[in-house]
GROMACS .gro file of C-alpha atoms in nm:
model
  323
    1MET     CA    1   1.841   2.152  -4.028
    2GLU     CA    2   1.669   2.450  -4.182
    3THR     CA    3   1.291   2.440  -4.215
    4GLY     CA    4   1.028   2.662  -4.367
    5THR     CA    5   0.656   2.682  -4.443
    6GLU     CA    6   0.500   2.645  -4.784
    7SER     CA    7   0.283   2.954  -4.838
    8ARG     CA    8   0.007   2.775  -5.032
    9LYS     CA    9  -0.067   2.490  -4.791
   10GLY     CA   10   0.092   2.599  -4.462
   11LYS     CA   11   0.292   2.278  -4.431
   12ARG     CA   12   0.643   2.254  -4.291
   13ILE     CA   13   0.903   2.170  -4.557
   14VAL     CA   14   1.271   2.079  -4.538
   15LEU     CA   15   1.498   2.344  -4.694
   16GLN     CA   16   1.845   2.223  -4.607
   17ARG     CA   17   2.006   1.900  -4.496
   18GLY     CA   18   2.194   1.871  -4.169
   19LYS     CA   19   2.207   1.708  -3.828
   20VAL     CA   20   1.897   1.760  -3.616
   21THR     CA   21   1.973   1.893  -3.269
   22SER     CA   22   1.784   1.789  -2.958
   23GLY     CA   23   1.646   2.140  -2.925
   24GLU     CA   24   1.504   2.128  -3.277
   25ILE     CA   25   1.347   1.789  -3.217
   26SER     CA   26   1.195   1.908  -2.890
   27THR     CA   27   1.049   2.210  -3.069
   28LEU     CA   28   0.901   1.993  -3.342
   29ARG     CA   29   0.759   1.746  -3.094
   30GLU     CA   30   0.603   2.022  -2.885
   31SER     CA   31   0.425   2.151  -3.193
   32GLN     CA   32   0.287   1.808  -3.266
   33THR     CA   33   0.189   1.670  -2.925
   34THR     CA   34   0.049   1.852  -2.623
   35ILE     CA   35   0.120   1.753  -2.262
   36GLN     CA   36  -0.238   1.632  -2.226
   37GLU     CA   37  -0.211   1.416  -2.538
   38ALA     CA   38   0.122   1.274  -2.422
   39PHE     CA   39  -0.030   1.181  -2.086
   40GLU     CA   40  -0.336   1.019  -2.245
   41LEU     CA   41  -0.106   0.814  -2.468
   42PHE     CA   42   0.092   0.709  -2.160
   43VAL     CA   43  -0.226   0.595  -1.982
   44CYS     CA   44  -0.341   0.400  -2.290
   45ILE     CA   45  -0.007   0.221  -2.308
   46LYS     CA   46  -0.021   0.136  -1.939
   47GLU     CA   47  -0.377   0.008  -1.978
   48ALA     CA   48  -0.253  -0.218  -2.257
   49GLU     CA   49   0.007  -0.346  -2.008
   50ASN     CA   50  -0.286  -0.427  -1.775
   51VAL     CA   51  -0.196  -0.201  -1.485
   52LYS     CA   52  -0.438  -0.211  -1.195
   53THR     CA   53  -0.724   0.038  -1.168
   54ARG     CA   54  -0.573   0.180  -0.850
   55THR     CA   55  -0.240   0.241  -1.027
   56LYS     CA   56  -0.416   0.415  -1.314
   57SER     CA   57  -0.603   0.640  -1.070
   58GLU     CA   58  -0.272   0.731  -0.908
   59TYR     CA   59  -0.134   0.836  -1.249
   60TYR     CA   60  -0.413   1.094  -1.276
   61VAL     CA   61  -0.344   1.224  -0.925
   62GLN     CA   62   0.025   1.274  -1.003
   63TYR     CA   63  -0.049   1.427  -1.343
   64ARG     CA   64  -0.286   1.684  -1.194
   65TYR     CA   65  -0.017   1.779  -0.945
   66PHE     CA   66   0.233   1.814  -1.229
   67VAL     CA   67   0.021   2.049  -1.444
   68ASP     CA   68  -0.171   2.240  -1.176
   69GLU     CA   69  -0.020   2.577  -1.092
   70GLY     CA   70  -0.237   2.617  -0.782
   71ILE     CA   71  -0.075   2.340  -0.580
   72PRO     CA   72   0.002   2.441  -0.218
   73TYR     CA   73   0.363   2.534  -0.136
   74ARG     CA   74   0.424   2.662  -0.490
   75SER     CA   75   0.295   3.012  -0.432
   76GLU     CA   76   0.504   3.290  -0.281
   77LYS     CA   77   0.263   3.321   0.010
   78LEU     CA   78   0.340   2.968   0.127
   79CYS     CA   79   0.707   2.957   0.032
   80ASN     CA   80   0.821   2.959   0.395
   81GLN     CA   81   0.596   2.676   0.503
   82LYS     CA   82   0.694   2.312   0.523
   83GLY     CA   83   0.667   2.144   0.185
   84LEU     CA   84   0.638   1.784   0.072
   85SER     CA   85   0.811   1.502   0.253
   86PRO     CA   86   1.100   1.319   0.080
   87TYR     CA   87   0.874   1.013   0.055
   88THR     CA   88   0.608   1.212  -0.136
   89ILE     CA   89   0.868   1.379  -0.357
   90ASN     CA   90   1.002   1.036  -0.454
   91ILE     CA   91   0.651   0.932  -0.557
   92ARG     CA   92   0.636   1.235  -0.789
   93ILE     CA   93   0.979   1.160  -0.934
   94ARG     CA   94   0.897   0.793  -0.997
   95PHE     CA   95   0.581   0.893  -1.184
   96LEU     CA   96   0.768   1.139  -1.405
   97LYS     CA   97   1.042   0.887  -1.480
   98CYS     CA   98   0.783   0.626  -1.573
   99TRP     CA   99   0.586   0.870  -1.792
  100PHE     CA  100   0.883   1.021  -1.977
  101ASN     CA  101   1.048   0.684  -2.030
  102VAL     CA  102   0.734   0.573  -2.215
  103LEU     CA  103   0.741   0.889  -2.426
  104VAL     CA  104   1.106   0.827  -2.515
  105LYS     CA  105   1.025   0.468  -2.606
  106GLU     CA  106   0.741   0.590  -2.827
  107LYS     CA  107   0.982   0.840  -2.989
  108LEU     CA  108   0.782   1.141  -2.875
  109MET     CA  109   1.089   1.269  -2.689
  110LEU     CA  110   1.458   1.244  -2.763
  111ASP     CA  111   1.549   1.190  -2.399
  112SER     CA  112   1.387   1.198  -2.055
  113PRO     CA  113   1.430   1.536  -1.880
  114VAL     CA  114   1.424   1.362  -1.540
  115LYS     CA  115   1.671   1.087  -1.631
  116ASN     CA  116   1.946   1.226  -1.411
  117ILE     CA  117   1.724   1.324  -1.118
  118LYS     CA  118   1.793   1.094  -0.824
  119LEU     CA  119   1.547   0.991  -0.557
  120MET     CA  120   1.582   1.166  -0.223
  121LYS     CA  121   1.733   0.989   0.074
  122VAL     CA  122   1.453   0.883   0.307
  123ASP     CA  123   1.500   0.811   0.675
  124ILE     CA  124   1.366   0.473   0.787
  125ASP     CA  125   1.046   0.550   0.976
  126LEU     CA  126   1.052   0.346   1.296
  127LYS     CA  127   0.689   0.379   1.396
  128ASP     CA  128   0.584   0.281   1.743
  129PRO     CA  129   0.392  -0.046   1.689
  130LEU     CA  130   0.080  -0.142   1.879
  131THR     CA  131   0.130  -0.335   2.200
  132GLU     CA  132  -0.071  -0.640   2.300
  133ASP     CA  133  -0.248  -0.437   2.570
  134GLU     CA  134  -0.345  -0.170   2.317
  135VAL     CA  135  -0.482  -0.433   2.080
  136ARG     CA  136  -0.689  -0.586   2.361
  137LEU     CA  137  -0.821  -0.240   2.445
  138LEU     CA  138  -0.917  -0.175   2.083
  139LEU     CA  139  -1.106  -0.504   2.062
  140GLN     CA  140  -1.319  -0.396   2.358
  141GLN     CA  141  -1.449  -0.085   2.181
  142PRO     CA  142  -1.699  -0.216   1.921
  143ASN     CA  143  -2.049  -0.268   2.058
  144GLN     CA  144  -2.121  -0.620   1.934
  145ARG     CA  145  -2.494  -0.578   1.986
  146GLN     CA  146  -2.496  -0.354   1.678
  147TYR     CA  147  -2.448  -0.516   1.337
  148ALA     CA  148  -2.198  -0.262   1.200
  149GLN     CA  149  -1.981  -0.267   1.511
  150TYR     CA  150  -1.995  -0.648   1.536
  151ARG     CA  151  -1.879  -0.654   1.172
  152ASP     CA  152  -1.593  -0.420   1.269
  153TYR     CA  153  -1.500  -0.647   1.560
  154VAL     CA  154  -1.476  -0.946   1.325
  155MET     CA  155  -1.272  -0.737   1.082
  156LEU     CA  156  -1.029  -0.627   1.354
  157MET     CA  157  -0.984  -0.991   1.451
  158LEU     CA  158  -0.911  -1.074   1.087
  159PHE     CA  159  -0.654  -0.793   1.058
  160ILE     CA  160  -0.476  -0.911   1.374
  161ASP     CA  161  -0.483  -1.278   1.276
  162SER     CA  162  -0.379  -1.243   0.912
  163GLY     CA  163  -0.181  -0.922   0.857
  164MET     CA  164  -0.386  -0.852   0.544
  165ARG     CA  165  -0.385  -0.517   0.366
  166VAL     CA  166  -0.697  -0.302   0.395
  167GLN     CA  167  -0.750  -0.310   0.016
  168GLU     CA  168  -0.740  -0.690   0.024
  169VAL     CA  169  -0.994  -0.709   0.305
  170CYS     CA  170  -1.230  -0.475   0.119
  171VAL     CA  171  -1.242  -0.693  -0.193
  172LEU     CA  172  -1.285  -1.022  -0.007
  173ASP     CA  173  -1.585  -1.228  -0.114
  174ILE     CA  174  -1.753  -1.498   0.090
  175GLU     CA  175  -1.620  -1.761  -0.149
  176ASP     CA  176  -1.261  -1.657  -0.067
  177ILE     CA  177  -1.298  -1.800   0.284
  178ASP     CA  178  -1.237  -2.174   0.313
  179PRO     CA  179  -1.360  -2.303   0.653
  180THR     CA  180  -1.233  -2.656   0.577
  181THR     CA  181  -0.867  -2.560   0.541
  182ARG     CA  182  -0.909  -2.252   0.766
  183CYS     CA  183  -0.754  -2.025   0.503
  184VAL     CA  184  -0.823  -1.718   0.294
  185HIS     CA  185  -0.761  -1.797  -0.073
  186LEU     CA  186  -0.670  -1.460  -0.221
  187PRO     CA  187  -0.671  -1.476  -0.603
  188ALA     CA  188  -0.411  -1.291  -0.808
  189ASN     CA  189  -0.652  -1.017  -0.921
  190LYS     CA  190  -0.715  -0.921  -0.557
  191ASN     CA  191  -0.350  -0.922  -0.453
  192LYS     CA  192  -0.117  -0.623  -0.478
  193ASN     CA  193   0.163  -0.805  -0.662
  194ARG     CA  194  -0.072  -1.007  -0.889
  195LYS     CA  195   0.020  -1.339  -0.727
  196SER     CA  196  -0.237  -1.563  -0.564
  197ARG     CA  197  -0.179  -1.620  -0.197
  198VAL     CA  198  -0.306  -1.847   0.080
  199ILE     CA  199  -0.342  -1.691   0.427
  200PRO     CA  200  -0.397  -1.927   0.722
  201LEU     CA  201  -0.648  -1.825   0.990
  202SER     CA  202  -0.708  -1.934   1.347
  203ALA     CA  203  -1.014  -2.139   1.442
  204ASP     CA  204  -1.157  -1.842   1.638
  205VAL     CA  205  -1.148  -1.610   1.336
  206ILE     CA  206  -1.297  -1.873   1.103
  207ARG     CA  207  -1.584  -1.919   1.348
  208LEU     CA  208  -1.645  -1.544   1.367
  209LEU     CA  209  -1.639  -1.509   0.989
  210GLN     CA  210  -1.892  -1.791   0.947
  211GLU     CA  211  -2.123  -1.628   1.203
  212LEU     CA  212  -2.092  -1.291   1.026
  213ILE     CA  213  -2.160  -1.450   0.685
  214THR     CA  214  -2.474  -1.622   0.818
  215GLU     CA  215  -2.602  -1.298   0.971
  216THR     CA  216  -2.521  -1.085   0.665
  217ARG     CA  217  -2.710  -1.321   0.435
  218GLN     CA  218  -3.019  -1.272   0.651
  219TYR     CA  219  -3.018  -0.903   0.563
  220PHE     CA  220  -2.860  -0.870   0.219
  221GLU     CA  221  -2.815  -1.058  -0.107
  222THR     CA  222  -2.443  -1.001  -0.152
  223ASN     CA  223  -2.126  -1.196  -0.208
  224ALA     CA  224  -1.910  -0.933  -0.034
  225LEU     CA  225  -1.767  -1.040   0.301
  226PHE     CA  226  -1.780  -0.700   0.473
  227VAL     CA  227  -2.070  -0.467   0.393
  228SER     CA  228  -2.222  -0.150   0.535
  229ASN     CA  229  -2.562  -0.115   0.702
  230PHE     CA  230  -2.701  -0.064   0.352
  231GLY     CA  231  -2.546  -0.379   0.209
  232GLU     CA  232  -2.273  -0.198   0.013
  233ARG     CA  233  -1.914  -0.323   0.009
  234LEU     CA  234  -1.695  -0.133   0.255
  235THR     CA  235  -1.424   0.100   0.125
  236PRO     CA  236  -1.069   0.142   0.262
  237ASP     CA  237  -1.145   0.499   0.371
  238GLY     CA  238  -1.456   0.384   0.558
  239ILE     CA  239  -1.255   0.119   0.742
  240ARG     CA  240  -0.982   0.368   0.832
  241THR     CA  241  -1.242   0.610   0.971
  242ASN     CA  242  -1.399   0.341   1.190
  243ILE     CA  243  -1.062   0.226   1.326
  244LYS     CA  244  -0.968   0.585   1.415
  245LYS     CA  245  -1.301   0.614   1.598
  246TYR     CA  246  -1.228   0.305   1.808
  247ALA     CA  247  -0.874   0.424   1.881
  248LYS     CA  248  -1.008   0.758   2.004
  249ARG     CA  249  -1.271   0.580   2.212
  250ALA     CA  250  -0.996   0.365   2.365
  251GLY     CA  251  -0.794   0.674   2.454
  252LEU     CA  252  -0.493   0.582   2.239
  253ARG     CA  253  -0.275   0.878   2.148
  254LYS     CA  254  -0.080   0.708   1.870
  255THR     CA  255  -0.210   0.691   1.513
  256VAL     CA  256  -0.394   0.365   1.455
  257SER     CA  257  -0.462   0.249   1.099
  258PRO     CA  258  -0.530  -0.087   0.931
  259HIS     CA  259  -0.159  -0.098   0.849
  260ALA     CA  260  -0.077  -0.080   1.220
  261PHE     CA  261  -0.234  -0.425   1.261
  262ARG     CA  262  -0.024  -0.552   0.971
  263ARG     CA  263   0.292  -0.436   1.149
  264PHE     CA  264   0.164  -0.586   1.475
  265TYR     CA  265   0.106  -0.921   1.304
  266ALA     CA  266   0.454  -0.920   1.148
  267LYS     CA  267   0.634  -0.831   1.468
  268HIS     CA  268   0.457  -1.071   1.700
  269SER     CA  269   0.462  -1.359   1.452
  270ALA     CA  270   0.840  -1.321   1.436
  271LEU     CA  271   0.870  -1.293   1.815
  272ASN     CA  272   0.662  -1.608   1.853
  273GLY     CA  273   0.901  -1.802   1.631
  274MET     CA  274   0.765  -1.781   1.275
  275ASP     CA  275   1.048  -1.797   1.022
  276LEU     CA  276   1.103  -1.495   0.799
  277PHE     CA  277   1.033  -1.676   0.470
  278SER     CA  278   0.690  -1.802   0.586
  279LEU     CA  279   0.608  -1.454   0.712
  280GLN     CA  280   0.708  -1.306   0.376
  281ARG     CA  281   0.469  -1.539   0.191
  282ILE     CA  282   0.178  -1.473   0.426
  283LEU     CA  283   0.223  -1.095   0.404
  284GLY     CA  284   0.263  -1.113   0.026
  285HIS     CA  285   0.592  -0.925   0.004
  286ALA     CA  286   0.789  -0.958  -0.318
  287ASP     CA  287   1.114  -0.872  -0.138
  288ILE     CA  288   1.211  -1.015   0.200
  289THR     CA  289   1.378  -0.681   0.281
  290THR     CA  290   1.030  -0.531   0.309
  291THR     CA  291   0.929  -0.802   0.554
  292ARG     CA  292   1.231  -0.728   0.771
  293ARG     CA  293   1.133  -0.361   0.792
  294TYR     CA  294   0.798  -0.459   0.940
  295ILE     CA  295   0.962  -0.629   1.237
  296GLN     CA  296   1.045  -0.330   1.453
  297LEU     CA  297   1.168  -0.437   1.797
  298ASN     CA  298   1.192  -0.192   2.084
  299ASN     CA  299   1.438  -0.217   2.374
  300GLU     CA  300   1.199  -0.423   2.585
  301ASP     CA  301   1.157  -0.674   2.302
  302LEU     CA  302   1.535  -0.706   2.264
  303VAL     CA  303   1.583  -0.765   2.637
  304GLN     CA  304   1.311  -1.031   2.637
  305GLN     CA  305   1.461  -1.205   2.334
  306HIS     CA  306   1.808  -1.192   2.487
  307ASN     CA  307   1.686  -1.346   2.812
  308GLN     CA  308   1.515  -1.624   2.623
  309TYR     CA  309   1.793  -1.709   2.379
  310SER     CA  310   2.112  -1.603   2.558
  311PRO     CA  311   2.393  -1.854   2.483
  312LEU     CA  312   2.538  -1.795   2.830
  313SER     CA  313   2.207  -1.883   2.994
  314ASN     CA  314   2.201  -2.210   2.803
  315VAL     CA  315   2.559  -2.286   2.908
  316LEU     CA  316   2.484  -2.215   3.273
  317ARG     CA  317   2.163  -2.421   3.266
  318LYS     CA  318   2.352  -2.716   3.121
  319LYS     CA  319   2.630  -2.673   3.378
  320ARG     CA  320   2.377  -2.681   3.665
  321ARG     CA  321   2.222  -3.001   3.530
  322GLU     CA  322   2.565  -3.165   3.531
  323TYR     CA  323   2.610  -3.085   3.900
   0.00000   0.00000   0.00000
């Protein structure tokens, strides 16, 4: 297709018929829509689809990485240093695929430039889970005579007893705790996969939560379950910082995060006999494959399970009873 510009008005006009090539369309689109405008349109469309605030914030993080020329490991000075992990690279690729697919759907692009880019192979990260002794040691670190550290102690107990995500714990309100049924009723808007979920709790944790609620209401007028010394709702980063502090105080060399307690809960619930489908529902996993990844057994665990459930042991025990 041949195009030109009308001298009087400066408008593009069609001079000759013909098939439009992808290169011509791309050129025309680039002249009409900037990268920034295309991204803002993408965000508006995703907002209309009711994506979560956290997801929207992540779009901006990935977009800034995409357009910023000053990102580390892109300059010649840092070219020999270790770059991004395959896991992080896959996050970037998924964002670009999502963004460009929307632009194609909205007819701002003829085709996605990342359509044929495959995700990188990622090794399964078998992290060393917390042991029962390490968890006991961590629980000894908060000074329960101080309000903030007593609050942290109650929170650690909740993490261990429920396997909840740190973002879920942060948004918990007092009304989400049901002492009668001994459950956390997590509504859909507070859950990662937008599905309401019921999380059973032990009697000890319910008692601690009720004591914390009573004490918090003496100091602050708030509906938040976990608050700072100033009465403000705790943030995930604040919780992570406190847990790292207790891990350092306990002398633990491994990295301890709120997610470490989630893995601990999954593993030990399975070892204690909880079926995989119940565990999946409590953890709030959409896919049971994810739940299975959380149950990481070391050699000692396998030996213990073998000794407990060995078919030969059962045969020999039955044989001895017969004699």
